[in-house]
PDB file of N, CA, C and O and ligand atoms in Angstrom:
ATOM      1  N   MET Y   1      -3.749  16.998   2.200  1.00  0.00           N
ATOM      2  CA  MET Y   1      -4.598  16.178   1.622  1.00  0.00           C
ATOM      3  C   MET Y   1      -5.638  15.415   3.116  1.00  0.00           C
ATOM      4  O   MET Y   1      -5.260  15.073   3.975  1.00  0.00           O
ATOM      5  N   THR Y   2      -6.913  15.423   2.461  1.00  0.00           N
ATOM      6  CA  THR Y   2      -7.994  15.113   3.608  1.00  0.00           C
ATOM      7  C   THR Y   2      -8.341  13.737   3.167  1.00  0.00           C
ATOM      8  O   THR Y   2      -8.447  13.564   2.095  1.00  0.00           O
ATOM      9  N   SER Y   3      -8.598  12.838   4.180  1.00  0.00           N
ATOM     10  CA  SER Y   3      -9.021  11.334   3.648  1.00  0.00           C
ATOM     11  C   SER Y   3      -9.732  11.114   4.948  1.00  0.00           C
ATOM     12  O   SER Y   3      -9.621  11.556   6.152  1.00  0.00           O
ATOM     13  N   GLY Y   4     -10.568   9.933   4.874  1.00  0.00           N
ATOM     14  CA  GLY Y   4     -11.136   9.344   6.094  1.00  0.00           C
ATOM     15  C   GLY Y   4     -10.404   8.454   6.890  1.00  0.00           C
ATOM     16  O   GLY Y   4     -10.609   7.967   7.961  1.00  0.00           O
ATOM     17  N   CYS Y   5      -9.104   8.378   6.198  1.00  0.00           N
ATOM     18  CA  CYS Y   5      -8.136   7.477   6.983  1.00  0.00           C
ATOM     19  C   CYS Y   5      -7.306   8.025   8.260  1.00  0.00           C
ATOM     20  O   CYS Y   5      -6.807   8.965   8.032  1.00  0.00           O
ATOM     21  N   SER Y   6      -7.560   7.373   9.317  1.00  0.00           N
ATOM     22  CA  SER Y   6      -6.834   8.164  10.770  1.00  0.00           C
ATOM     23  C   SER Y   6      -5.271   8.267  10.686  1.00  0.00           C
ATOM     24  O   SER Y   6      -4.653   8.834  11.304  1.00  0.00           O
ATOM     25  N   VAL Y   7      -4.768   7.196   9.856  1.00  0.00           N
ATOM     26  CA  VAL Y   7      -3.310   6.681   9.683  1.00  0.00           C
ATOM     27  C   VAL Y   7      -3.038   7.949   8.978  1.00  0.00           C
ATOM     28  O   VAL Y   7      -1.678   8.535   9.212  1.00  0.00           O
ATOM     29  N   CYS Y   8      -3.361   8.395   7.739  1.00  0.00           N
ATOM     30  CA  CYS Y   8      -3.157   9.236   6.878  1.00  0.00           C
ATOM     31  C   CYS Y   8      -3.041  10.782   7.661  1.00  0.00           C
ATOM     32  O   CYS Y   8      -2.530  11.682   7.372  1.00  0.00           O
ATOM     33  N   ASN Y   9      -4.022  10.819   8.645  1.00  0.00           N
ATOM     34  CA  ASN Y   9      -4.490  12.113   9.122  1.00  0.00           C
ATOM     35  C   ASN Y   9      -3.300  12.285  10.525  1.00  0.00           C
ATOM     36  O   ASN Y   9      -3.411  13.153  11.207  1.00  0.00           O
ATOM     37  N   GLY Y  10      -2.861  11.150  10.670  1.00  0.00           N
ATOM     38  CA  GLY Y  10      -1.784  11.149  11.885  1.00  0.00           C
ATOM     39  C   GLY Y  10      -2.472  10.685  13.009  1.00  0.00           C
ATOM     40  O   GLY Y  10      -1.952  11.016  14.156  1.00  0.00           O
ATOM     41  N   LEU Y  11      -3.608  10.320  13.336  1.00  0.00           N
ATOM     42  CA  LEU Y  11      -4.312  10.055  14.388  1.00  0.00           C
ATOM     43  C   LEU Y  11      -3.950   8.710  15.004  1.00  0.00           C
ATOM     44  O   LEU Y  11      -3.947   8.408  16.066  1.00  0.00           O
ATOM     45  N   THR Y  12      -3.782   7.822  14.134  1.00  0.00           N
ATOM     46  CA  THR Y  12      -3.132   6.543  14.295  1.00  0.00           C
ATOM     47  C   THR Y  12      -1.802   5.972  13.812  1.00  0.00           C
ATOM     48  O   THR Y  12      -1.671   6.402  12.582  1.00  0.00           O
ATOM     49  N   HIS Y  13      -0.920   5.064  14.437  1.00  0.00           N
ATOM     50  CA  HIS Y  13       0.298   4.970  13.901  1.00  0.00           C
ATOM     51  C   HIS Y  13       0.020   3.285  13.856  1.00  0.00           C
ATOM     52  O   HIS Y  13      -0.359   2.426  14.605  1.00  0.00           O
ATOM     53  N   LEU Y  14       0.246   2.957  12.406  1.00  0.00           N
ATOM     54  CA  LEU Y  14       0.272   1.534  12.029  1.00  0.00           C
ATOM     55  C   LEU Y  14       1.409   0.633  12.840  1.00  0.00           C
ATOM     56  O   LEU Y  14       2.701   1.413  12.519  1.00  0.00           O
ATOM     57  N   ALA Y  15       1.376  -0.255  13.318  1.00  0.00           N
ATOM     58  CA  ALA Y  15       2.484  -0.970  14.042  1.00  0.00           C
ATOM     59  C   ALA Y  15       2.098  -2.333  13.688  1.00  0.00           C
ATOM     60  O   ALA Y  15       2.050  -3.262  14.757  1.00  0.00           O
ATOM     61  N   GLU Y  16       2.085  -2.838  12.404  1.00  0.00           N
ATOM     62  CA  GLU Y  16       1.882  -4.354  12.152  1.00  0.00           C
ATOM     63  C   GLU Y  16       3.402  -5.153  12.362  1.00  0.00           C
ATOM     64  O   GLU Y  16       4.419  -4.453  12.076  1.00  0.00           O
ATOM     65  N   ASN Y  17       3.093  -6.406  12.643  1.00  0.00           N
ATOM     66  CA  ASN Y  17       4.557  -7.118  12.826  1.00  0.00           C
ATOM     67  C   ASN Y  17       4.805  -7.669  11.741  1.00  0.00           C
ATOM     68  O   ASN Y  17       3.695  -8.312  10.933  1.00  0.00           O
ATOM     69  N   CYS Y  18       6.344  -7.792  11.324  1.00  0.00           N
ATOM     70  CA  CYS Y  18       6.665  -8.388  10.088  1.00  0.00           C
ATOM     71  C   CYS Y  18       6.225  -9.965  10.136  1.00  0.00           C
ATOM     72  O   CYS Y  18       6.516 -10.595  11.158  1.00  0.00           O
ATOM     73  N   PRO Y  19       5.759 -10.339   9.154  1.00  0.00           N
ATOM     74  CA  PRO Y  19       5.336 -12.015   9.161  1.00  0.00           C
ATOM     75  C   PRO Y  19       6.534 -12.858   9.097  1.00  0.00           C
ATOM     76  O   PRO Y  19       6.499 -14.139   9.343  1.00  0.00           O
ATOM     77  N   ALA Y  20       7.652 -12.384   8.473  1.00  0.00           N
ATOM     78  CA  ALA Y  20       8.907 -13.178   8.544  1.00  0.00           C
ATOM     79  C   ALA Y  20       9.747 -13.004   9.623  1.00  0.00           C
ATOM     80  O   ALA Y  20      10.272 -13.910  10.187  1.00  0.00           O
ATOM     81  N   CYS Y  21       9.988 -11.590  10.299  1.00  0.00           N
ATOM     82  CA  CYS Y  21      10.801 -11.942  11.454  1.00  0.00           C
ATOM     83  C   CYS Y  21      10.240 -11.206  12.679  1.00  0.00           C
ATOM     84  O   CYS Y  21      10.895 -11.492  13.869  1.00  0.00           O
ATOM     85  N   GLY Y  22       8.918 -10.864  12.534  1.00  0.00           N
ATOM     86  CA  GLY Y  22       8.433 -10.036  13.875  1.00  0.00           C
ATOM     87  C   GLY Y  22       8.532  -8.975  14.398  1.00  0.00           C
ATOM     88  O   GLY Y  22       8.155  -8.379  15.194  1.00  0.00           O
ATOM     89  N   ASN Y  23       9.579  -8.372  13.476  1.00  0.00           N
ATOM     90  CA  ASN Y  23       9.896  -6.831  13.772  1.00  0.00           C
ATOM     91  C   ASN Y  23       8.926  -5.958  13.595  1.00  0.00           C
ATOM     92  O   ASN Y  23       7.834  -6.328  12.614  1.00  0.00           O
ATOM     93  N   THR Y  24       8.659  -4.656  14.058  1.00  0.00           N
ATOM     94  CA  THR Y  24       7.600  -3.680  13.677  1.00  0.00           C
ATOM     95  C   THR Y  24       7.869  -3.229  12.272  1.00  0.00           C
ATOM     96  O   THR Y  24       8.714  -2.655  12.224  1.00  0.00           O
ATOM     97  N   MET Y  25       6.876  -3.205  11.643  1.00  0.00           N
ATOM     98  CA  MET Y  25       6.967  -2.791  10.193  1.00  0.00           C
ATOM     99  C   MET Y  25       6.701  -1.232  10.167  1.00  0.00           C
ATOM    100  O   MET Y  25       5.906  -0.739  10.740  1.00  0.00           O
ATOM    101  N   GLU Y  26       7.540  -0.437   9.240  1.00  0.00           N
ATOM    102  CA  GLU Y  26       7.350   0.992   9.055  1.00  0.00           C
ATOM    103  C   GLU Y  26       6.183   1.272   7.924  1.00  0.00           C
ATOM    104  O   GLU Y  26       6.023   0.447   6.964  1.00  0.00           O
ATOM    105  N   ASP Y  27       5.333   2.177   8.111  1.00  0.00           N
ATOM    106  CA  ASP Y  27       4.191   2.620   7.231  1.00  0.00           C
ATOM    107  C   ASP Y  27       4.987   3.590   6.423  1.00  0.00           C
ATOM    108  O   ASP Y  27       5.527   4.709   6.671  1.00  0.00           O
ATOM    109  N   CYS Y  28       5.077   3.138   4.999  1.00  0.00           N
ATOM    110  CA  CYS Y  28       5.683   3.877   3.959  1.00  0.00           C
ATOM    111  C   CYS Y  28       4.469   4.810   3.314  1.00  0.00           C
ATOM    112  O   CYS Y  28       4.915   5.255   2.162  1.00  0.00           O
ATOM    113  N   GLY Y  29       3.399   4.788   3.798  1.00  0.00           N
ATOM    114  CA  GLY Y  29       2.251   5.819   3.192  1.00  0.00           C
ATOM    115  C   GLY Y  29       1.115   4.932   2.355  1.00  0.00           C
ATOM    116  O   GLY Y  29       1.387   3.697   2.190  1.00  0.00           O
ATOM    117  N   LYS Y  30       0.227   5.714   1.955  1.00  0.00           N
ATOM    118  CA  LYS Y  30      -0.662   5.096   1.105  1.00  0.00           C
ATOM    119  C   LYS Y  30      -0.383   4.829  -0.282  1.00  0.00           C
ATOM    120  O   LYS Y  30       0.335   5.530  -0.722  1.00  0.00           O
ATOM    121  N   ILE Y  31      -0.998   3.765  -0.590  1.00  0.00           N
ATOM    122  CA  ILE Y  31      -0.874   3.688  -2.065  1.00  0.00           C
ATOM    123  C   ILE Y  31      -2.016   4.168  -2.953  1.00  0.00           C
ATOM    124  O   ILE Y  31      -3.179   3.699  -2.882  1.00  0.00           O
ATOM    125  N   ASN Y  32      -1.539   5.311  -3.444  1.00  0.00           N
ATOM    126  CA  ASN Y  32      -2.442   6.184  -4.471  1.00  0.00           C
ATOM    127  C   ASN Y  32      -3.167   5.538  -5.689  1.00  0.00           C
ATOM    128  O   ASN Y  32      -4.488   5.556  -5.705  1.00  0.00           O
ATOM    129  N   SER Y  33      -2.312   4.967  -6.293  1.00  0.00           N
ATOM    130  CA  SER Y  33      -2.712   4.502  -7.707  1.00  0.00           C
ATOM    131  C   SER Y  33      -3.946   3.482  -7.621  1.00  0.00           C
ATOM    132  O   SER Y  33      -4.734   3.324  -8.374  1.00  0.00           O
ATOM    133  N   TYR Y  34      -3.710   2.812  -6.317  1.00  0.00           N
ATOM    134  CA  TYR Y  34      -4.785   1.703  -6.302  1.00  0.00           C
ATOM    135  C   TYR Y  34      -6.270   2.268  -6.059  1.00  0.00           C
ATOM    136  O   TYR Y  34      -7.350   1.550  -6.336  1.00  0.00           O
ATOM    137  N   VAL Y  35      -6.344   3.294  -5.424  1.00  0.00           N
ATOM    138  CA  VAL Y  35      -7.752   3.592  -5.126  1.00  0.00           C
ATOM    139  C   VAL Y  35      -8.083   5.010  -5.971  1.00  0.00           C
ATOM    140  O   VAL Y  35      -9.113   5.561  -5.715  1.00  0.00           O
ATOM    141  N   ASP Y  36      -7.280   5.552  -6.697  1.00  0.00           N
ATOM    142  CA  ASP Y  36      -7.381   6.740  -7.586  1.00  0.00           C
ATOM    143  C   ASP Y  36      -8.963   6.615  -8.407  1.00  0.00           C
ATOM    144  O   ASP Y  36      -8.534   5.889  -9.348  1.00  0.00           O
ATOM    145  N   PRO Y  37      -9.675   7.319  -8.111  1.00  0.00           N
ATOM    146  CA  PRO Y  37     -11.011   7.148  -8.934  1.00  0.00           C
ATOM    147  C   PRO Y  37     -10.762   8.110 -10.189  1.00  0.00           C
ATOM    148  O   PRO Y  37     -11.393   7.856 -11.350  1.00  0.00           O
ATOM    149  N   TYR Y  38      -9.745   8.816 -10.299  1.00  0.00           N
ATOM    150  CA  TYR Y  38      -9.451   9.584 -11.440  1.00  0.00           C
ATOM    151  C   TYR Y  38      -8.350   9.034 -12.382  1.00  0.00           C
ATOM    152  O   TYR Y  38      -7.749   9.750 -13.092  1.00  0.00           O
ATOM    153  N   GLY Y  39      -7.913   7.702 -12.196  1.00  0.00           N
ATOM    154  CA  GLY Y  39      -6.853   7.073 -12.900  1.00  0.00           C
ATOM    155  C   GLY Y  39      -7.209   6.994 -13.996  1.00  0.00           C
ATOM    156  O   GLY Y  39      -8.182   7.164 -14.671  1.00  0.00           O
ATOM    157  N   PRO Y  40      -6.131   6.587 -15.042  1.00  0.00           N
ATOM    158  CA  PRO Y  40      -6.145   6.187 -16.390  1.00  0.00           C
ATOM    159  C   PRO Y  40      -7.164   5.386 -16.735  1.00  0.00           C
ATOM    160  O   PRO Y  40      -7.703   5.196 -17.937  1.00  0.00           O
ATOM    161  N   TYR Y  41      -7.307   4.275 -16.110  1.00  0.00           N
ATOM    162  CA  TYR Y  41      -8.203   3.132 -16.306  1.00  0.00           C
ATOM    163  C   TYR Y  41      -9.518   3.377 -15.988  1.00  0.00           C
ATOM    164  O   TYR Y  41     -10.415   2.338 -15.364  1.00  0.00           O
ATOM    165  N   GLU Y  42     -10.240   4.457 -15.981  1.00  0.00           N
ATOM    166  CA  GLU Y  42     -11.352   4.846 -15.364  1.00  0.00           C
ATOM    167  C   GLU Y  42     -12.618   4.084 -16.249  1.00  0.00           C
ATOM    168  O   GLU Y  42     -12.453   4.063 -17.491  1.00  0.00           O
ATOM    169  N   ASP Y  43     -13.479   3.464 -15.402  1.00  0.00           N
ATOM    170  CA  ASP Y  43     -14.616   2.792 -16.206  1.00  0.00           C
ATOM    171  C   ASP Y  43     -15.715   3.073 -15.563  1.00  0.00           C
ATOM    172  O   ASP Y  43     -15.719   3.892 -14.327  1.00  0.00           O
ATOM    173  N   THR Y  44     -16.939   2.781 -16.012  1.00  0.00           N
ATOM    174  CA  THR Y  44     -18.239   3.273 -15.455  1.00  0.00           C
ATOM    175  C   THR Y  44     -18.589   2.077 -14.393  1.00  0.00           C
ATOM    176  O   THR Y  44     -19.832   2.358 -14.064  1.00  0.00           O
ATOM    177  N   THR Y  45     -17.884   1.293 -13.757  1.00  0.00           N
ATOM    178  CA  THR Y  45     -18.432   0.282 -12.835  1.00  0.00           C
ATOM    179  C   THR Y  45     -18.472   1.018 -11.484  1.00  0.00           C
ATOM    180  O   THR Y  45     -17.483   1.025 -10.715  1.00  0.00           O
ATOM    181  N   THR Y  46     -19.694   1.362 -11.073  1.00  0.00           N
ATOM    182  CA  THR Y  46     -19.835   1.975  -9.924  1.00  0.00           C
ATOM    183  C   THR Y  46     -19.742   1.096  -8.565  1.00  0.00           C
ATOM    184  O   THR Y  46     -19.334   1.671  -7.542  1.00  0.00           O
ATOM    185  N   GLU Y  47     -19.977  -0.332  -9.049  1.00  0.00           N
ATOM    186  CA  GLU Y  47     -19.756  -1.051  -7.923  1.00  0.00           C
ATOM    187  C   GLU Y  47     -18.279  -1.201  -7.586  1.00  0.00           C
ATOM    188  O   GLU Y  47     -17.955  -1.258  -6.357  1.00  0.00           O
ATOM    189  N   GLU Y  48     -17.255  -1.203  -8.394  1.00  0.00           N
ATOM    190  CA  GLU Y  48     -16.073  -1.104  -8.186  1.00  0.00           C
ATOM    191  C   GLU Y  48     -15.655  -0.027  -7.368  1.00  0.00           C
ATOM    192  O   GLU Y  48     -14.874  -0.080  -6.325  1.00  0.00           O
ATOM    193  N   GLU Y  49     -16.174   0.981  -7.649  1.00  0.00           N
ATOM    194  CA  GLU Y  49     -15.930   2.362  -6.714  1.00  0.00           C
ATOM    195  C   GLU Y  49     -16.300   2.164  -5.235  1.00  0.00           C
ATOM    196  O   GLU Y  49     -15.493   2.807  -4.500  1.00  0.00           O
ATOM    197  N   THR Y  50     -17.276   1.506  -5.109  1.00  0.00           N
ATOM    198  CA  THR Y  50     -17.899   1.387  -3.671  1.00  0.00           C
ATOM    199  C   THR Y  50     -16.714   0.438  -2.941  1.00  0.00           C
ATOM    200  O   THR Y  50     -16.466   0.662  -1.911  1.00  0.00           O
ATOM    201  N   LEU Y  51     -16.241  -0.542  -3.650  1.00  0.00           N
ATOM    202  CA  LEU Y  51     -15.273  -1.394  -2.908  1.00  0.00           C
ATOM    203  C   LEU Y  51     -13.923  -0.665  -2.815  1.00  0.00           C
ATOM    204  O   LEU Y  51     -13.426  -0.956  -1.871  1.00  0.00           O
ATOM    205  N   THR Y  52     -13.599   0.053  -3.656  1.00  0.00           N
ATOM    206  CA  THR Y  52     -12.217   0.652  -3.637  1.00  0.00           C
ATOM    207  C   THR Y  52     -12.036   2.150  -3.326  1.00  0.00           C
ATOM    208  O   THR Y  52     -11.079   2.842  -3.792  1.00  0.00           O
ATOM    209  N   GLY Y  53     -13.093   2.687  -3.148  1.00  0.00           N
ATOM    210  CA  GLY Y  53     -13.376   4.212  -2.863  1.00  0.00           C
ATOM    211  C   GLY Y  53     -12.626   4.865  -1.399  1.00  0.00           C
ATOM    212  O   GLY Y  53     -11.620   4.113  -1.022  1.00  0.00           O
ATOM    213  N   ASP Y  54     -13.427   5.719  -0.987  1.00  0.00           N
ATOM    214  CA  ASP Y  54     -12.853   6.607   0.048  1.00  0.00           C
ATOM    215  C   ASP Y  54     -12.961   5.765   1.369  1.00  0.00           C
ATOM    216  O   ASP Y  54     -12.599   6.064   2.590  1.00  0.00           O
ATOM    217  N   ASP Y  55     -13.673   4.640   1.217  1.00  0.00           N
ATOM    218  CA  ASP Y  55     -14.000   3.816   2.481  1.00  0.00           C
ATOM    219  C   ASP Y  55     -12.565   3.267   2.928  1.00  0.00           C
ATOM    220  O   ASP Y  55     -12.921   2.521   3.910  1.00  0.00           O
ATOM    221  N   GLN Y  56     -11.806   3.033   2.115  1.00  0.00           N
ATOM    222  CA  GLN Y  56     -10.693   2.287   2.660  1.00  0.00           C
ATOM    223  C   GLN Y  56      -9.273   3.052   2.263  1.00  0.00           C
ATOM    224  O   GLN Y  56      -9.321   3.474   1.192  1.00  0.00           O
ATOM    225  N   CYS Y  57      -8.315   2.805   2.633  1.00  0.00           N
ATOM    226  CA  CYS Y  57      -7.147   3.421   2.478  1.00  0.00           C
ATOM    227  C   CYS Y  57      -6.011   2.212   2.559  1.00  0.00           C
ATOM    228  O   CYS Y  57      -6.024   1.657   3.398  1.00  0.00           O
ATOM    229  N   VAL Y  58      -5.218   1.873   1.414  1.00  0.00           N
ATOM    230  CA  VAL Y  58      -4.344   0.790   1.250  1.00  0.00           C
ATOM    231  C   VAL Y  58      -2.892   1.390   1.661  1.00  0.00           C
ATOM    232  O   VAL Y  58      -2.520   2.314   0.815  1.00  0.00           O
ATOM    233  N   HIS Y  59      -2.354   1.043   2.786  1.00  0.00           N
ATOM    234  CA  HIS Y  59      -0.825   1.397   2.952  1.00  0.00           C
ATOM    235  C   HIS Y  59       0.126   0.477   2.733  1.00  0.00           C
ATOM    236  O   HIS Y  59      -0.285  -0.751   2.981  1.00  0.00           O
ATOM    237  N   PHE Y  60       1.097   0.870   2.295  1.00  0.00           N
ATOM    238  CA  PHE Y  60       2.353  -0.045   2.162  1.00  0.00           C
ATOM    239  C   PHE Y  60       3.481  -0.010   3.240  1.00  0.00           C
ATOM    240  O   PHE Y  60       3.778   0.891   3.986  1.00  0.00           O
ATOM    241  N   LEU Y  61       3.506  -1.122   3.896  1.00  0.00           N
ATOM    242  CA  LEU Y  61       4.376  -1.457   4.797  1.00  0.00           C
ATOM    243  C   LEU Y  61       5.648  -2.120   4.508  1.00  0.00           C
ATOM    244  O   LEU Y  61       5.848  -2.956   3.803  1.00  0.00           O
ATOM    245  N   GLN Y  62       6.739  -1.779   5.237  1.00  0.00           N
ATOM    246  CA  GLN Y  62       7.994  -2.354   4.826  1.00  0.00           C
ATOM    247  C   GLN Y  62       8.634  -2.513   6.053  1.00  0.00           C
ATOM    248  O   GLN Y  62       8.834  -1.936   7.042  1.00  0.00           O
ATOM    249  N   CYS Y  63       9.294  -3.805   6.135  1.00  0.00           N
ATOM    250  CA  CYS Y  63      10.196  -4.020   7.342  1.00  0.00           C
ATOM    251  C   CYS Y  63      11.647  -3.650   7.323  1.00  0.00           C
ATOM    252  O   CYS Y  63      12.217  -3.883   6.172  1.00  0.00           O
ATOM    253  N   PRO Y  64      11.954  -2.611   8.302  1.00  0.00           N
ATOM    254  CA  PRO Y  64      13.466  -2.132   8.145  1.00  0.00           C
ATOM    255  C   PRO Y  64      14.276  -3.143   8.494  1.00  0.00           C
ATOM    256  O   PRO Y  64      15.418  -2.880   8.375  1.00  0.00           O
ATOM    257  N   ASN Y  65      14.197  -4.279   9.096  1.00  0.00           N
ATOM    258  CA  ASN Y  65      15.206  -5.520   9.313  1.00  0.00           C
ATOM    259  C   ASN Y  65      15.316  -6.288   8.208  1.00  0.00           C
ATOM    260  O   ASN Y  65      16.379  -6.599   8.239  1.00  0.00           O
ATOM    261  N   CYS Y  66      14.337  -6.753   7.441  1.00  0.00           N
ATOM    262  CA  CYS Y  66      14.559  -7.796   6.559  1.00  0.00           C
ATOM    263  C   CYS Y  66      13.990  -7.388   5.160  1.00  0.00           C
ATOM    264  O   CYS Y  66      13.823  -8.074   4.397  1.00  0.00           O
ATOM    265  N   ASP Y  67      13.489  -6.279   5.142  1.00  0.00           N
ATOM    266  CA  ASP Y  67      12.999  -5.903   3.731  1.00  0.00           C
ATOM    267  C   ASP Y  67      11.594  -6.359   3.368  1.00  0.00           C
ATOM    268  O   ASP Y  67      11.111  -6.347   2.094  1.00  0.00           O
ATOM    269  N   GLN Y  68      11.149  -7.186   4.097  1.00  0.00           N
ATOM    270  CA  GLN Y  68       9.777  -7.862   3.758  1.00  0.00           C
ATOM    271  C   GLN Y  68       8.558  -6.790   3.673  1.00  0.00           C
ATOM    272  O   GLN Y  68       8.739  -5.695   4.362  1.00  0.00           O
ATOM    273  N   SER Y  69       7.683  -6.810   2.676  1.00  0.00           N
ATOM    274  CA  SER Y  69       6.658  -5.901   2.346  1.00  0.00           C
ATOM    275  C   SER Y  69       5.436  -6.243   2.266  1.00  0.00           C
ATOM    276  O   SER Y  69       5.184  -7.435   1.928  1.00  0.00           O
ATOM    277  N   SER Y  70       4.495  -5.216   2.829  1.00  0.00           N
ATOM    278  CA  SER Y  70       3.284  -5.833   2.721  1.00  0.00           C
ATOM    279  C   SER Y  70       2.299  -4.527   2.570  1.00  0.00           C
ATOM    280  O   SER Y  70       2.475  -3.590   3.020  1.00  0.00           O
ATOM    281  N   ASN Y  71       0.822  -4.917   2.398  1.00  0.00           N
ATOM    282  CA  ASN Y  71      -0.360  -4.100   2.352  1.00  0.00           C
ATOM    283  C   ASN Y  71      -0.989  -4.053   3.415  1.00  0.00           C
ATOM    284  O   ASN Y  71      -1.363  -5.161   3.618  1.00  0.00           O
ATOM    285  N   TYR Y  72      -1.392  -3.001   4.056  1.00  0.00           N
ATOM    286  CA  TYR Y  72      -2.470  -2.944   5.073  1.00  0.00           C
ATOM    287  C   TYR Y  72      -3.662  -2.170   4.355  1.00  0.00           C
ATOM    288  O   TYR Y  72      -3.335  -0.721   4.392  1.00  0.00           O
ATOM    289  N   THR Y  73      -4.670  -2.566   4.652  1.00  0.00           N
ATOM    290  CA  THR Y  73      -5.977  -1.930   4.212  1.00  0.00           C
ATOM    291  C   THR Y  73      -6.623  -1.314   5.511  1.00  0.00           C
ATOM    292  O   THR Y  73      -6.997  -1.897   6.378  1.00  0.00           O
ATOM    293  N   VAL Y  74      -6.604  -0.009   5.407  1.00  0.00           N
ATOM    294  CA  VAL Y  74      -7.350   0.712   6.728  1.00  0.00           C
ATOM    295  C   VAL Y  74      -8.789   1.032   6.264  1.00  0.00           C
ATOM    296  O   VAL Y  74      -9.074   1.892   5.296  1.00  0.00           O
ATOM    297  N   HIS Y  75      -9.825   0.667   7.050  1.00  0.00           N
ATOM    298  CA  HIS Y  75     -11.328   0.694   6.528  1.00  0.00           C
ATOM    299  C   HIS Y  75     -11.549   1.725   7.514  1.00  0.00           C
ATOM    300  O   HIS Y  75     -11.496   2.006   8.639  1.00  0.00           O
ATOM    301  N   ARG Y  76     -12.658   2.931   6.930  1.00  0.00           N
ATOM    302  CA  ARG Y  76     -13.103   3.813   7.876  1.00  0.00           C
ATOM    303  C   ARG Y  76     -13.846   3.314   8.852  1.00  0.00           C
ATOM    304  O   ARG Y  76     -13.897   4.085   9.714  1.00  0.00           O
ATOM    305  N   ASP Y  77     -14.596   2.281   8.758  1.00  0.00           N
ATOM    306  CA  ASP Y  77     -15.506   1.753   9.869  1.00  0.00           C
ATOM    307  C   ASP Y  77     -14.559   1.422  10.937  1.00  0.00           C
ATOM    308  O   ASP Y  77     -15.216   1.427  12.140  1.00  0.00           O
ATOM    309  N   GLU Y  78     -13.317   1.040  10.771  1.00  0.00           N
ATOM    310  CA  GLU Y  78     -12.507   0.716  12.015  1.00  0.00           C
ATOM    311  C   GLU Y  78     -12.089   1.801  12.938  1.00  0.00           C
ATOM    312  O   GLU Y  78     -11.554   1.846  13.769  1.00  0.00           O
ATOM    313  N   ILE Y  79     -12.248   3.075  12.292  1.00  0.00           N
ATOM    314  CA  ILE Y  79     -11.767   4.340  12.919  1.00  0.00           C
ATOM    315  C   ILE Y  79     -12.525   4.706  13.962  1.00  0.00           C
ATOM    316  O   ILE Y  79     -13.736   5.217  13.501  1.00  0.00           O
TER     317      ILE Y  79
HETATM  318 ZN1   ZN R 101      -4.317   6.059   5.022  1.00  0.00          ZN
HETATM  319 ZN1   ZN R 102      11.006  -8.430   8.767  1.00  0.00          ZN
END
């Protein structure tokens, strides 16, 4: 899969700290349904696509120590 996200491309490794225990959280991959432009709830709002389209990639992070989970949004501008 090609993407503008350097994390998905393996160029960057996400190393966010867990807000609960401070452990390094693991990247469980991108959340596809959130940004899928061809999803079942397709509507014609182009502004919406601009905000949640290819310019950002939302990753699901989970702490292996305490199971805390969070989302991390990677913006293509930051890459
Ligand atoms: Zn990504
Ligand atoms: Zn934790």
